[in-house]
């Protein structure tokens, strides 16, 4: 972290999504990095990799919205 830059413990630093094969289907996970911890959330499980990638893209786009415009609160 740069000198003079301070982050609230509730403010996310980075958000990433992952699509992984799981039990014959495809699972979407979101990893949110906070200053003190990394949390991993299971978004959903999909029958095709393409649908899982679409969902991961939607989650990523929604998380990137500026605060106040319907962001996920990260």
The first five atom37 places (N, CA, C, CB, O) and aatype in JSON, in Angstrom:
{
  "aatype": [20, 20, 20, 20, 20, 20, 20, 20, 20, 20, 20, 20, 20, 20, 20, 20, 20, 20, 20, 20, 20, 20, 20, 20, 20, 20, 20, 20, 20, 20, 20, 20, 20, 20, 20, 20, 20, 20, 20, 20, 20, 20, 20, 20, 20, 20, 20, 20, 20, 20, 20, 20, 20, 20, 20, 20, 20, 20, 20, 20, 20, 20, 20, 20, 20, 20, 20, 20, 20, 20, 20, 20, 20, 20],
  "atom_mask": [
    [1, 1, 1, 1, 1],
    [1, 1, 1, 1, 1],
    [1, 1, 1, 1, 1],
    [1, 1, 1, 1, 1],
    [1, 1, 1, 1, 1],
    [1, 1, 1, 1, 1],
    [1, 1, 1, 1, 1],
    [1, 1, 1, 1, 1],
    [1, 1, 1, 1, 1],
    [1, 1, 1, 1, 1],
    [1, 1, 1, 1, 1],
    [1, 1, 1, 1, 1],
    [1, 1, 1, 1, 1],
    [1, 1, 1, 1, 1],
    [1, 1, 1, 1, 1],
    [1, 1, 1, 1, 1],
    [1, 1, 1, 1, 1],
    [1, 1, 1, 1, 1],
    [1, 1, 1, 1, 1],
    [1, 1, 1, 1, 1],
    [1, 1, 1, 1, 1],
    [1, 1, 1, 1, 1],
    [1, 1, 1, 1, 1],
    [1, 1, 1, 1, 1],
    [1, 1, 1, 1, 1],
    [1, 1, 1, 1, 1],
    [1, 1, 1, 1, 1],
    [1, 1, 1, 1, 1],
    [1, 1, 1, 1, 1],
    [1, 1, 1, 1, 1],
    [1, 1, 1, 1, 1],
    [1, 1, 1, 1, 1],
    [1, 1, 1, 1, 1],
    [1, 1, 1, 1, 1],
    [1, 1, 1, 1, 1],
    [1, 1, 1, 1, 1],
    [1, 1, 1, 1, 1],
    [1, 1, 1, 1, 1],
    [1, 1, 1, 1, 1],
    [1, 1, 1, 1, 1],
    [1, 1, 1, 1, 1],
    [1, 1, 1, 1, 1],
    [1, 1, 1, 1, 1],
    [1, 1, 1, 1, 1],
    [1, 1, 1, 1, 1],
    [1, 1, 1, 1, 1],
    [1, 1, 1, 1, 1],
    [1, 1, 1, 1, 1],
    [1, 1, 1, 1, 1],
    [1, 1, 1, 1, 1],
    [1, 1, 1, 1, 1],
    [1, 1, 1, 1, 1],
    [1, 1, 1, 1, 1],
    [1, 1, 1, 1, 1],
    [1, 1, 1, 1, 1],
    [1, 1, 1, 1, 1],
    [1, 1, 1, 1, 1],
    [1, 1, 1, 1, 1],
    [1, 1, 1, 1, 1],
    [1, 1, 1, 1, 1],
    [1, 1, 1, 1, 1],
    [1, 1, 1, 1, 1],
    [1, 1, 1, 1, 1],
    [1, 1, 1, 1, 1],
    [1, 1, 1, 1, 1],
    [1, 1, 1, 1, 1],
    [1, 1, 1, 1, 1],
    [1, 1, 1, 1, 1],
    [1, 1, 1, 1, 1],
    [1, 1, 1, 1, 1],
    [1, 1, 1, 1, 1],
    [1, 1, 1, 1, 1],
    [1, 1, 1, 1, 1],
    [1, 1, 1, 1, 1]
  ],
  "atom_positions": [
    [[0.85, -1.17, 0.0], [0.0, 0.0, 0.0], [0.89, 1.23, 0.0], [-0.96, 0.0, 1.22], [1.91, 1.26, 0.7]],
    [[0.53, 2.24, -0.77], [1.32, 3.45, -0.86], [1.2, 4.27, 0.41], [0.9, 4.27, -2.07], [0.16, 4.24, 1.07]],
    [[2.26, 5.02, 0.77], [2.16, 5.88, 1.94], [1.05, 6.91, 1.76], [3.51, 6.58, 2.2], [0.89, 7.48, 0.68]],
    [[0.3, 7.12, 2.81], [-0.78, 8.1, 2.74], [-2.09, 7.53, 2.25], [-0.38, 9.24, 1.86], [-3.14, 8.15, 2.42]],
    [[-2.06, 6.33, 1.63], [-3.29, 5.69, 1.16], [-3.79, 4.75, 2.24], [-3.07, 4.93, -0.18], [-3.08, 3.82, 2.63]],
    [[-4.98, 4.99, 2.73], [-5.54, 4.13, 3.75], [-6.86, 3.57, 3.25], [-5.72, 4.88, 5.08], [-7.64, 4.29, 2.62]],
    [[-7.1, 2.3, 3.54], [-8.33, 1.64, 3.13], [-9.09, 1.2, 4.36], [-8.04, 0.44, 2.2], [-8.51, 0.75, 5.35]],
    [[-10.4, 1.34, 4.28], [-11.26, 0.8, 5.34], [-11.18, -0.72, 5.29], [-12.73, 1.3, 5.18], [-10.99, -1.29, 4.22]],
    [[-11.33, -1.37, 6.43], [-11.31, -2.83, 6.45], [-12.51, -3.42, 5.72], [-11.28, -3.34, 7.89], [-12.48, -4.59, 5.34]],
    [[-13.57, -2.62, 5.52], [-14.76, -3.08, 4.81], [-14.69, -2.83, 3.31], [-15.99, -2.41, 5.37], [-15.57, -3.26, 2.57]],
    [[-13.66, -2.14, 2.84], [-13.53, -1.79, 1.43], [-12.67, -2.82, 0.7], [-12.91, -0.38, 1.28], [-11.54, -3.11, 1.1]],
    [[-13.23, -3.38, -0.37], [-12.5, -4.39, -1.14], [-11.38, -3.74, -1.95], [-13.46, -5.15, -2.07], [-11.54, -2.65, -2.49]],
    [[-10.26, -4.44, -2.02], [-9.13, -3.96, -2.82], [-9.22, -4.51, -4.24], [-7.8, -4.37, -2.18], [-9.01, -3.77, -5.2]],
    [[-9.51, -5.8, -4.37], [-9.66, -6.42, -5.69], [-10.78, -7.45, -5.66], [-8.34, -7.08, -6.13], [-11.12, -8.0, -4.61]],
    [[-11.35, -7.68, -6.84], [-12.39, -8.7, -7.0], [-12.06, -9.48, -8.25], [-13.83, -8.06, -7.09], [-11.78, -8.91, -9.31]],
    [[-12.08, -10.81, -8.14], [-11.83, -11.65, -9.31], [-12.84, -12.78, -9.34], [-10.38, -12.2, -9.29], [-13.39, -13.17, -8.31]],
    [[-13.08, -13.31, -10.54], [-13.98, -14.44, -10.7], [-13.21, -15.6, -11.3], [-15.2, -14.07, -11.58], [-12.26, -15.41, -12.05]],
    [[-13.65, -16.81, -10.96], [-13.03, -18.03, -11.48], [-14.12, -19.0, -11.9], [-12.08, -18.67, -10.43], [-15.14, -19.14, -11.22]],
    [[-13.89, -19.68, -13.01], [-14.78, -20.75, -13.48], [-13.98, -22.05, -13.38], [-15.3, -20.49, -14.96], [-12.92, -22.18, -13.99]],
    [[-14.5, -23.01, -12.6], [-13.77, -24.26, -12.38], [-14.69, -25.45, -12.58], [-13.17, -24.29, -10.96], [-15.87, -25.4, -12.23]],
    [[-14.17, -26.55, -13.16], [-14.98, -27.77, -13.28], [-15.22, -28.37, -11.9], [-14.29, -28.8, -14.22], [-14.31, -28.43, -11.06]],
    [[-16.46, -28.82, -11.68], [-16.8, -29.35, -10.36], [-17.93, -30.37, -10.5], [-17.21, -28.2, -9.38], [-19.05, -30.0, -10.85]],
    [[-17.65, -31.62, -10.24], [-18.66, -32.69, -10.27], [-19.41, -32.77, -11.59], [-19.66, -32.49, -9.14], [-20.63, -32.93, -11.61]],
    [[-18.69, -32.65, -12.7], [-19.31, -32.76, -14.02], [-20.02, -31.51, -14.48], [-20.27, -33.88, -14.01], [-20.61, -31.51, -15.56]],
    [[-19.98, -30.45, -13.7], [-20.56, -29.17, -14.08], [-19.5, -28.09, -13.93], [-21.82, -28.84, -13.23], [-18.33, -28.4, -13.71]],
    [[-19.91, -26.83, -14.04], [-18.97, -25.72, -13.95], [-19.42, -24.78, -12.83], [-18.87, -24.97, -15.3], [-20.57, -24.34, -12.82]],
    [[-18.53, -24.48, -11.91], [-18.84, -23.6, -10.78], [-18.17, -22.25, -10.98], [-18.39, -24.24, -9.44], [-17.06, -22.16, -11.51]],
    [[-18.87, -21.2, -10.54], [-18.32, -19.85, -10.59], [-18.05, -19.41, -9.15], [-19.31, -18.85, -11.31], [-18.92, -19.5, -8.28]],
    [[-16.83, -18.93, -8.92], [-16.43, -18.42, -7.62], [-15.97, -16.98, -7.78], [-15.32, -19.29, -7.0], [-15.41, -16.6, -8.81]],
    [[-16.21, -16.19, -6.75], [-15.75, -14.81, -6.72], [-14.83, -14.67, -5.52], [-16.95, -13.8, -6.65], [-15.2, -15.03, -4.4]],
    [[-13.62, -14.15, -5.74], [-12.68, -13.89, -4.66], [-12.58, -12.39, -4.44], [-11.29, -14.5, -4.97], [-12.3, -11.63, -5.37]],
    [[-12.82, -11.98, -3.2], [-12.78, -10.57, -2.84], [-11.64, -10.39, -1.85], [-14.16, -10.09, -2.24], [-11.6, -11.05, -0.8]],
    [[-10.71, -9.49, -2.18], [-9.56, -9.23, -1.33], [-9.8, -7.95, -0.53], [-8.26, -9.12, -2.17], [-9.97, -6.87, -1.1]],
    [[-9.8, -8.09, 0.78], [-9.9, -6.96, 1.69], [-8.51, -6.72, 2.27], [-10.97, -7.21, 2.82], [-7.63, -7.57, 2.1]],
    [[-8.28, -5.59, 2.96], [-6.94, -5.35, 3.51], [-6.46, -6.43, 4.48], [-6.92, -4.02, 4.21], [-5.26, -6.64, 4.62]],
    [[-7.4, -7.11, 5.14], [-6.97, -8.07, 6.15], [-7.31, -9.53, 5.84], [-7.59, -7.71, 7.45], [-6.88, -10.42, 6.57]],
    [[-8.06, -9.8, 4.78], [-8.49, -11.17, 4.49], [-8.92, -11.29, 3.03], [-9.64, -11.58, 5.44], [-9.31, -10.31, 2.39]],
    [[-8.86, -12.52, 2.52], [-9.39, -12.83, 1.19], [-10.58, -13.76, 1.39], [-8.3, -13.5, 0.25], [-10.47, -14.79, 2.06]],
    [[-11.72, -13.39, 0.82], [-12.92, -14.22, 0.96], [-13.32, -14.78, -0.39], [-14.08, -13.41, 1.58], [-13.23, -14.1, -1.41]],
    [[-13.77, -16.03, -0.38], [-14.18, -16.7, -1.61], [-15.66, -17.06, -1.49], [-13.32, -17.98, -1.87], [-16.09, -17.68, -0.52]],
    [[-16.44, -16.65, -2.5], [-17.88, -16.88, -2.51], [-18.25, -17.78, -3.69], [-18.64, -15.54, -2.59], [-17.77, -17.59, -4.8]],
    [[-19.11, -18.75, -3.44], [-19.63, -19.6, -4.5], [-20.83, -18.87, -5.11], [-20.04, -21.03, -3.97], [-21.82, -18.63, -4.42]],
    [[-20.73, -18.51, -6.39], [-21.79, -17.77, -7.07], [-22.87, -18.72, -7.57], [-21.22, -16.95, -8.24], [-24.06, -18.46, -7.4]],
    [[-22.46, -19.81, -8.19], [-23.42, -20.77, -8.71], [-22.75, -21.88, -9.48], [-24.43, -20.08, -9.6], [-21.55, -21.85, -9.74]],
    [[-23.55, -22.89, -9.85], [-23.07, -24.04, -10.62], [-23.91, -24.14, -11.89], [-23.15, -25.36, -9.78], [-25.13, -23.99, -11.85]],
    [[-23.24, -24.39, -13.01], [-23.9, -24.37, -14.33], [-23.54, -25.62, -15.11], [-23.51, -23.1, -15.13], [-22.47, -26.2, -14.92]],
    [[-24.44, -26.03, -15.98], [-24.24, -27.26, -16.74], [-23.22, -27.11, -17.87], [-25.55, -27.71, -17.32], [-22.6, -28.09, -18.27]],
    [[-23.04, -25.89, -18.37], [-22.06, -25.7, -19.45], [-21.03, -24.65, -19.05], [-22.78, -25.29, -20.76], [-21.32, -23.73, -18.28]],
    [[-19.84, -24.8, -19.58], [-18.77, -23.85, -19.3], [-19.12, -22.47, -19.84], [-17.44, -24.33, -19.92], [-18.8, -21.45, -19.22]],
    [[-19.79, -22.43, -20.99], [-20.16, -21.15, -21.59], [-21.1, -20.36, -20.68], [-20.82, -21.37, -22.96], [-20.92, -19.16, -20.5]],
    [[-22.1, -21.03, -20.11], [-23.03, -20.34, -19.2], [-22.3, -19.85, -17.94], [-24.19, -21.27, -18.8], [-22.59, -18.76, -17.44]],
    [[-21.38, -20.65, -17.44], [-20.62, -20.25, -16.26], [-19.76, -19.03, -16.57], [-19.73, -21.42, -15.78], [-19.66, -18.12, -15.74]],
    [[-19.15, -18.99, -17.74], [-18.32, -17.84, -18.12], [-19.17, -16.58, -18.28], [-17.57, -18.13, -19.41], [-18.73, -15.48, -17.94]],
    [[-20.37, -16.73, -18.82], [-21.29, -15.59, -18.95], [-21.62, -15.04, -17.56], [-22.59, -15.99, -19.71], [-21.58, -13.83, -17.34]],
    [[-21.95, -15.93, -16.63], [-22.28, -15.5, -15.27], [-21.09, -14.83, -14.61], [-22.74, -16.68, -14.43], [-21.25, -13.8, -13.95]],
    [[-19.9, -15.38, -14.78], [-18.69, -14.79, -14.2], [-18.46, -13.39, -14.75], [-17.46, -15.68, -14.47], [-18.06, -12.48, -14.03]],
    [[-18.73, -13.21, -16.04], [-18.57, -11.9, -16.67], [-19.59, -10.9, -16.11], [-18.73, -12.01, -18.2], [-19.25, -9.75, -15.87]],
    [[-20.83, -11.34, -15.9], [-21.86, -10.48, -15.31], [-21.47, -10.04, -13.9], [-23.23, -11.2, -15.29], [-21.59, -8.87, -13.54]],
    [[-21.01, -10.98, -13.1], [-20.62, -10.67, -11.72], [-19.48, -9.67, -11.73], [-20.2, -11.94, -10.96], [-19.49, -8.7, -10.97]],
    [[-18.5, -9.9, -12.59], [-17.34, -9.01, -12.68], [-17.75, -7.6, -13.1], [-16.3, -9.58, -13.67], [-17.3, -6.62, -12.52]],
    [[-18.61, -7.5, -14.12], [-19.07, -6.19, -14.58], [-19.85, -5.46, -13.51], [-19.92, -6.34, -15.84], [-19.7, -4.25, -13.33]],
    [[-20.69, -6.18, -12.79], [-21.5, -5.58, -11.75], [-20.63, -5.09, -10.59], [-22.54, -6.57, -11.25], [-20.89, -4.03, -10.03]],
    [[-19.62, -5.85, -10.24], [-18.72, -5.47, -9.16], [-17.87, -4.25, -9.52], [-17.82, -6.64, -8.79], [-17.43, -3.52, -8.63]],
    [[-17.63, -4.04, -10.81], [-16.81, -2.91, -11.26], [-17.56, -1.59, -11.32], [-16.24, -3.22, -12.6], [-16.95, -0.55, -11.58]],
    [[-18.88, -1.6, -11.09], [-19.64, -0.36, -11.13], [-19.16, 0.58, -10.03], [-21.15, -0.63, -10.99], [-18.78, 0.13, -8.95]],
    [[-19.19, 1.89, -10.29], [-18.82, 2.83, -9.23], [-19.79, 2.74, -8.06], [-18.78, 4.27, -9.79], [-20.96, 2.43, -8.26]],
    [[-19.33, 3.01, -6.84], [-20.22, 2.96, -5.69], [-21.43, 3.88, -5.89], [-19.46, 3.36, -4.41], [-21.31, 4.98, -6.43]],
    [[-22.58, 3.4, -5.46], [-23.81, 4.2, -5.61], [-24.59, 3.88, -6.85], [-23.47, 5.64, -5.61], [-25.73, 4.32, -6.98]],
    [[-24.03, 3.11, -7.77], [-24.75, 2.77, -9.0], [-25.16, 1.3, -8.99], [-23.88, 3.07, -10.24], [-25.19, 0.65, -10.04]],
    [[-25.47, 0.77, -7.83], [-25.92, -0.6, -7.74], [-24.81, -1.6, -7.58], [-26.69, -0.94, -8.94], [-24.99, -2.77, -7.91]],
    [[-23.67, -1.17, -7.08], [-22.57, -2.12, -6.9], [-22.91, -3.13, -5.81], [-21.26, -1.39, -6.56], [-23.84, -2.91, -5.03]],
    [[-22.17, -4.19, -5.74], [-22.4, -5.23, -4.76], [-21.95, -4.83, -3.36], [-21.68, -6.48, -5.17], [-22.06, -5.62, -2.42]],
    [[-21.45, -3.63, -3.23], [-20.99, -3.17, -1.93], [-19.53, -3.48, -1.66], [-21.81, -3.78, -0.87], [-19.08, -3.39, -0.52]],
    [[-18.79, -3.83, -2.7], [-17.36, -4.15, -2.52], [-16.52, -2.94, -2.78], [-16.93, -5.3, -3.44], [-15.29, -3.0, -2.68]]
  ]
}
